[in-house]
Amino acid sequence: MINPPGFKPIPDEILSKFHFMGNIPGLASWQLTPIMMSHGWINLHPFNCFSNGFIYSFSLGKRPSISLLVKREAAGVGFYLDTPIKSGQEKSLMNILTRILSLDFPLQEFQSLCKHQEEHSFLSLARRGWGRMLRCATPWEDAVKTLCTTNASWPHTVKMCNELVEKGGAATRSGHLTFPGPSNLLTTFPVNTGDNPLGYRLQYAHALAENALGIDSWLLKTGALPQEAKLLSRISVIQRARLTPLEEKSALKIDPCRSEVLSSCKAGQGLILKRCESRGGKIGR
């Protein structure tokens, strides 16, 4: 079994602060590491990586912040909480687990195709559990972390995300911190002040936060979103589509005054529109 390189097992003194809740349905023990190492999110707070699992902290509704521990067990993948949840919150918790571990990804067709495509080396990875991606509890957190990858080296991305958590996160019972929500980000990191870990990106993060508290409240929802489910259902269609050259597939238009990016893809991808209002003045690092 492959372990994440450079990490140690979860210490007993940390594990003792958590309560075992059960095993995650449908997830085998050997499938956890490929999800954890699918991309760099495991290195960004509030994720804390160990060789046999990870800790992730989040807010569950109006309750105090909670830390989740996910760990390989002999008979599957177990999950633990540092704070007991109330009756009726089980569904919300499972939605968060489903989103974080991408358990809603429809991989059955892809894995069945792997059996008939022996010549492609990457297909052997799919047979070993690769294919799902580690995600955050909400699209809001994923979006801000993605923003932190723009025009930045990976160490700089790690520094920005970790500073957001360290200065704007809420503490859990076990002593871990959550990612700041939109309100916390707006109040903790005002624009045009010295305390700005994001540089020019902060004004875009502010616009995203204001939208999340208003017209784009879906950014704060947990579980699979309608937009994601619709996109995932097209996997088989995209796999069979004849992809056109990149320069023909995407037409990119940029309005520097409003920072609008419109990407139109002709391979059945549909239309993606992202808008972020600039705050006036020249945008610079």
CSV table of C-alpha atoms in Angstrom, one decimal, residues 29-257:
chain,number,residue,atom,x,y,z
A,29,SER,CA,-8.9,1.2,2.6
A,30,TRP,CA,-6.5,1.2,-0.4
A,31,GLN,CA,-8.5,3.9,-2.2
A,32,LEU,CA,-7.8,6.7,0.4
A,33,THR,CA,-4.2,7.6,-0.5
A,34,PRO,CA,-4.9,8.2,-4.2
A,35,ILE,CA,-7.6,10.7,-3.3
A,36,MET,CA,-5.4,12.4,-0.8
A,37,MET,CA,-2.5,12.7,-3.3
A,38,SER,CA,-4.7,13.5,-6.3
A,39,HIS,CA,-3.4,17.1,-6.3
A,40,GLY,CA,-2.0,19.7,-4.0
A,41,TRP,CA,-5.0,20.5,-1.8
A,42,ILE,CA,-3.8,18.1,0.9
A,43,ASN,CA,-0.9,20.6,1.5
A,44,LEU,CA,-3.2,23.5,2.0
A,45,HIS,CA,-4.7,24.3,5.4
A,46,PRO,CA,-7.1,23.4,6.9
A,47,PHE,CA,-6.1,20.0,5.6
A,48,ASN,CA,-3.4,18.3,7.8
A,49,CYS,CA,-1.9,15.3,6.1
A,50,PHE,CA,-0.6,12.1,7.7
A,51,SER,CA,0.6,8.8,6.1
A,52,ASN,CA,-2.6,7.0,7.0
A,53,GLY,CA,-5.2,9.8,6.7
A,54,PHE,CA,-5.9,13.5,7.2
A,55,ILE,CA,-7.7,16.0,9.4
A,56,TYR,CA,-9.9,18.7,7.9
A,57,SER,CA,-11.9,21.4,9.7
A,58,PHE,CA,-15.1,23.0,8.6
A,59,SER,CA,-18.4,24.6,9.8
A,60,LEU,CA,-21.5,22.5,9.9
A,61,GLY,CA,-24.5,25.0,9.8
A,62,LYS,CA,-24.8,27.2,12.8
A,63,ARG,CA,-23.0,24.8,15.1
A,64,PRO,CA,-19.4,25.4,16.4
A,65,SER,CA,-16.7,24.5,13.9
A,66,ILE,CA,-15.8,20.8,13.7
A,67,SER,CA,-12.7,18.8,12.9
A,68,LEU,CA,-13.0,15.7,10.8
A,69,LEU,CA,-10.4,12.9,10.9
A,70,VAL,CA,-10.4,10.4,8.0
A,71,LYS,CA,-8.2,7.3,8.5
A,72,ARG,CA,-7.4,4.0,6.9
A,73,GLU,CA,-8.7,1.1,8.9
A,74,ALA,CA,-8.2,-2.6,8.5
A,75,ALA,CA,-11.8,-2.9,7.1
A,76,GLY,CA,-12.2,0.3,5.2
A,77,VAL,CA,-11.9,4.0,5.8
A,78,GLY,CA,-13.1,5.3,9.1
A,79,PHE,CA,-14.1,8.8,10.0
A,80,TYR,CA,-13.9,10.6,13.4
A,81,LEU,CA,-15.2,13.9,14.7
A,82,ASP,CA,-13.9,16.0,17.6
A,83,THR,CA,-17.4,17.2,18.4
A,84,PRO,CA,-20.5,15.1,18.5
A,85,ILE,CA,-23.2,16.1,16.1
A,86,LYS,CA,-26.9,16.5,16.8
A,87,SER,CA,-29.6,14.2,15.5
A,88,GLY,CA,-30.6,15.2,12.1
A,89,GLN,CA,-27.2,16.5,11.0
A,90,GLU,CA,-26.0,13.1,9.7
A,91,LYS,CA,-27.1,13.9,6.2
A,92,SER,CA,-25.2,17.2,6.2
A,93,LEU,CA,-22.1,15.4,7.4
A,94,MET,CA,-22.4,12.7,4.7
A,95,ASN,CA,-22.8,15.4,2.1
A,96,ILE,CA,-19.5,17.0,3.2
A,97,LEU,CA,-17.7,13.6,3.2
A,98,THR,CA,-19.1,12.9,-0.3
A,99,ARG,CA,-17.9,16.2,-1.6
A,100,ILE,CA,-14.4,16.1,0.1
A,101,LEU,CA,-13.7,12.6,-1.2
A,102,SER,CA,-15.5,13.0,-4.5
A,103,LEU,CA,-17.6,9.9,-3.8
A,104,ASP,CA,-20.2,11.2,-6.2
A,105,PHE,CA,-17.8,10.9,-9.2
A,106,PRO,CA,-19.4,8.3,-11.6
A,107,LEU,CA,-16.3,6.3,-12.3
A,108,GLN,CA,-17.9,3.0,-13.1
A,109,GLU,CA,-18.0,3.5,-16.9
A,110,PHE,CA,-14.4,4.8,-16.9
A,111,GLN,CA,-13.2,1.9,-14.9
A,112,SER,CA,-15.0,-0.6,-17.2
A,113,LEU,CA,-13.2,1.1,-20.2
A,114,CYS,CA,-9.9,0.5,-18.4
A,115,LYS,CA,-10.3,-3.2,-18.8
A,116,HIS,CA,-10.3,-2.9,-22.6
A,117,GLN,CA,-7.5,-0.3,-22.9
A,118,GLU,CA,-4.4,-2.1,-21.7
A,119,GLU,CA,-2.0,-0.1,-23.9
A,120,HIS,CA,-2.5,3.1,-21.9
A,121,SER,CA,-0.3,3.2,-18.8
A,122,PHE,CA,-2.5,5.7,-16.9
A,123,LEU,CA,-5.3,3.2,-16.9
A,124,SER,CA,-3.4,1.1,-14.5
A,125,LEU,CA,-3.7,4.0,-12.0
A,126,ALA,CA,-7.5,3.9,-12.4
A,127,ARG,CA,-7.5,0.3,-11.4
A,128,ARG,CA,-5.5,1.2,-8.3
A,129,GLY,CA,-8.1,3.8,-7.1
A,130,TRP,CA,-7.0,6.9,-8.9
A,131,GLY,CA,-9.7,9.1,-10.5
A,132,ARG,CA,-11.3,11.0,-7.6
A,133,MET,CA,-10.0,14.4,-6.4
A,134,LEU,CA,-9.7,15.8,-2.9
A,135,ARG,CA,-12.0,18.8,-2.6
A,136,CYS,CA,-13.0,21.2,0.2
A,137,ALA,CA,-16.4,21.2,1.9
A,138,THR,CA,-17.7,24.1,-0.2
A,139,PRO,CA,-17.1,25.5,-3.7
A,140,TRP,CA,-16.3,28.8,-1.9
A,141,GLU,CA,-13.1,27.3,-0.3
A,142,ASP,CA,-12.1,25.6,-3.5
A,143,ALA,CA,-12.6,28.8,-5.5
A,144,VAL,CA,-10.5,31.0,-3.2
A,145,LYS,CA,-7.7,28.4,-3.1
A,146,THR,CA,-7.8,28.2,-6.9
A,147,LEU,CA,-7.5,32.0,-7.0
A,148,CYS,CA,-4.4,31.7,-4.9
A,149,THR,CA,-2.8,29.5,-7.6
A,150,THR,CA,-2.9,32.4,-10.1
A,151,ASN,CA,0.5,34.0,-11.0
A,152,ALA,CA,2.1,32.2,-8.1
A,153,SER,CA,4.6,29.5,-7.4
A,154,TRP,CA,3.3,26.6,-5.4
A,155,PRO,CA,5.2,27.6,-2.2
A,156,HIS,CA,3.6,31.0,-2.5
A,157,THR,CA,0.1,29.4,-2.9
A,158,VAL,CA,0.7,27.3,0.2
A,159,LYS,CA,1.8,30.4,2.1
A,160,MET,CA,-1.3,32.5,1.0
A,161,CYS,CA,-3.8,29.7,1.9
A,162,ASN,CA,-2.2,28.9,5.2
A,163,GLU,CA,-2.1,32.5,6.3
A,164,LEU,CA,-5.8,32.9,5.5
A,165,VAL,CA,-6.5,30.0,7.8
A,166,GLU,CA,-4.1,31.1,10.6
A,167,LYS,CA,-5.5,34.6,10.7
A,168,GLY,CA,-9.1,34.2,9.7
A,169,GLY,CA,-10.1,30.7,10.7
A,170,ALA,CA,-12.3,29.6,13.6
A,171,ALA,CA,-10.9,27.2,16.2
A,172,THR,CA,-12.3,23.7,16.7
A,173,ARG,CA,-12.5,21.8,20.0
A,174,SER,CA,-9.4,19.8,19.0
A,175,GLY,CA,-7.4,23.0,18.4
A,176,HIS,CA,-7.5,23.0,14.6
A,177,LEU,CA,-8.6,25.9,12.4
A,178,THR,CA,-11.2,26.2,9.7
A,179,PHE,CA,-10.9,28.1,6.4
A,180,PRO,CA,-12.5,31.6,6.8
A,181,GLY,CA,-16.0,32.0,5.4
A,182,PRO,CA,-16.9,35.0,3.3
A,183,SER,CA,-17.8,37.2,6.3
A,184,ASN,CA,-14.6,36.4,8.1
A,185,LEU,CA,-12.5,37.1,5.0
A,186,LEU,CA,-14.2,40.5,4.4
A,187,THR,CA,-13.7,41.6,8.0
A,188,THR,CA,-10.2,40.1,8.7
A,189,PHE,CA,-8.6,41.1,5.5
A,190,PRO,CA,-9.9,44.5,4.3
A,191,VAL,CA,-8.7,45.8,1.0
A,192,ASN,CA,-6.0,48.5,1.0
A,193,THR,CA,-4.5,47.6,4.4
A,194,GLY,CA,-1.1,46.2,5.3
A,195,ASP,CA,-2.5,42.8,6.4
A,196,ASN,CA,-3.0,41.4,2.9
A,197,PRO,CA,-1.7,37.9,2.3
A,198,LEU,CA,-3.2,37.7,-1.2
A,199,GLY,CA,-1.8,40.8,-2.9
A,200,TYR,CA,-3.8,41.9,-6.0
A,201,ARG,CA,-5.9,38.7,-5.6
A,202,LEU,CA,-7.6,40.1,-2.5
A,203,GLN,CA,-10.0,42.3,-4.4
A,204,TYR,CA,-11.2,39.3,-6.4
A,205,ALA,CA,-11.6,37.3,-3.2
A,206,HIS,CA,-13.7,40.2,-1.8
A,207,ALA,CA,-15.9,40.2,-4.9
A,208,LEU,CA,-16.3,36.4,-4.6
A,209,ALA,CA,-17.2,36.7,-0.9
A,210,GLU,CA,-19.8,39.4,-1.5
A,211,ASN,CA,-21.4,37.2,-4.2
A,212,ALA,CA,-21.3,34.2,-2.0
A,213,LEU,CA,-23.3,36.1,0.6
A,214,GLY,CA,-25.7,37.3,-2.0
A,215,ILE,CA,-26.6,36.0,-5.5
A,216,ASP,CA,-24.1,33.2,-5.5
A,217,SER,CA,-25.1,31.5,-2.2
A,218,TRP,CA,-24.6,28.1,-3.9
A,219,LEU,CA,-20.9,28.7,-3.2
A,220,LEU,CA,-21.5,27.9,0.4
A,221,LYS,CA,-23.5,24.7,-0.2
A,222,THR,CA,-22.1,21.3,0.6
A,223,GLY,CA,-22.5,18.1,-1.3
A,224,ALA,CA,-22.9,17.7,-5.1
A,225,LEU,CA,-24.2,20.7,-6.9
A,226,PRO,CA,-26.7,20.6,-9.8
A,227,GLN,CA,-24.0,22.1,-12.1
A,228,GLU,CA,-21.5,19.5,-11.1
A,229,ALA,CA,-23.9,16.6,-11.5
A,230,LYS,CA,-24.8,17.7,-15.0
A,231,LEU,CA,-21.2,18.1,-16.0
A,232,LEU,CA,-20.2,14.7,-14.5
A,233,SER,CA,-23.1,13.0,-16.4
A,234,ARG,CA,-21.4,14.1,-19.6
A,235,ILE,CA,-18.2,12.1,-19.0
A,236,SER,CA,-19.1,9.3,-21.4
A,237,VAL,CA,-20.1,11.8,-24.0
A,238,ILE,CA,-16.9,13.7,-23.8
A,239,GLN,CA,-14.9,10.5,-23.8
A,240,ARG,CA,-16.4,9.6,-27.2
A,241,ALA,CA,-16.3,13.1,-28.7
A,242,ARG,CA,-13.7,13.9,-31.3
A,243,LEU,CA,-11.8,16.8,-29.7
A,244,THR,CA,-10.8,19.7,-31.9
A,245,PRO,CA,-7.5,21.5,-31.7
A,246,LEU,CA,-7.1,23.7,-28.7
A,247,GLU,CA,-7.1,26.9,-30.6
A,248,GLU,CA,-10.4,25.9,-32.3
A,249,LYS,CA,-12.0,24.5,-29.1
A,250,SER,CA,-11.8,27.6,-27.0
A,251,ALA,CA,-12.5,31.2,-27.8
A,252,LEU,CA,-11.1,33.4,-25.1
A,253,LYS,CA,-12.3,37.0,-24.7
A,254,ILE,CA,-11.0,39.3,-21.9
A,255,ASP,CA,-12.4,42.7,-21.0
A,256,PRO,CA,-9.7,44.3,-18.7
A,257,CYS,CA,-12.1,46.9,-17.4
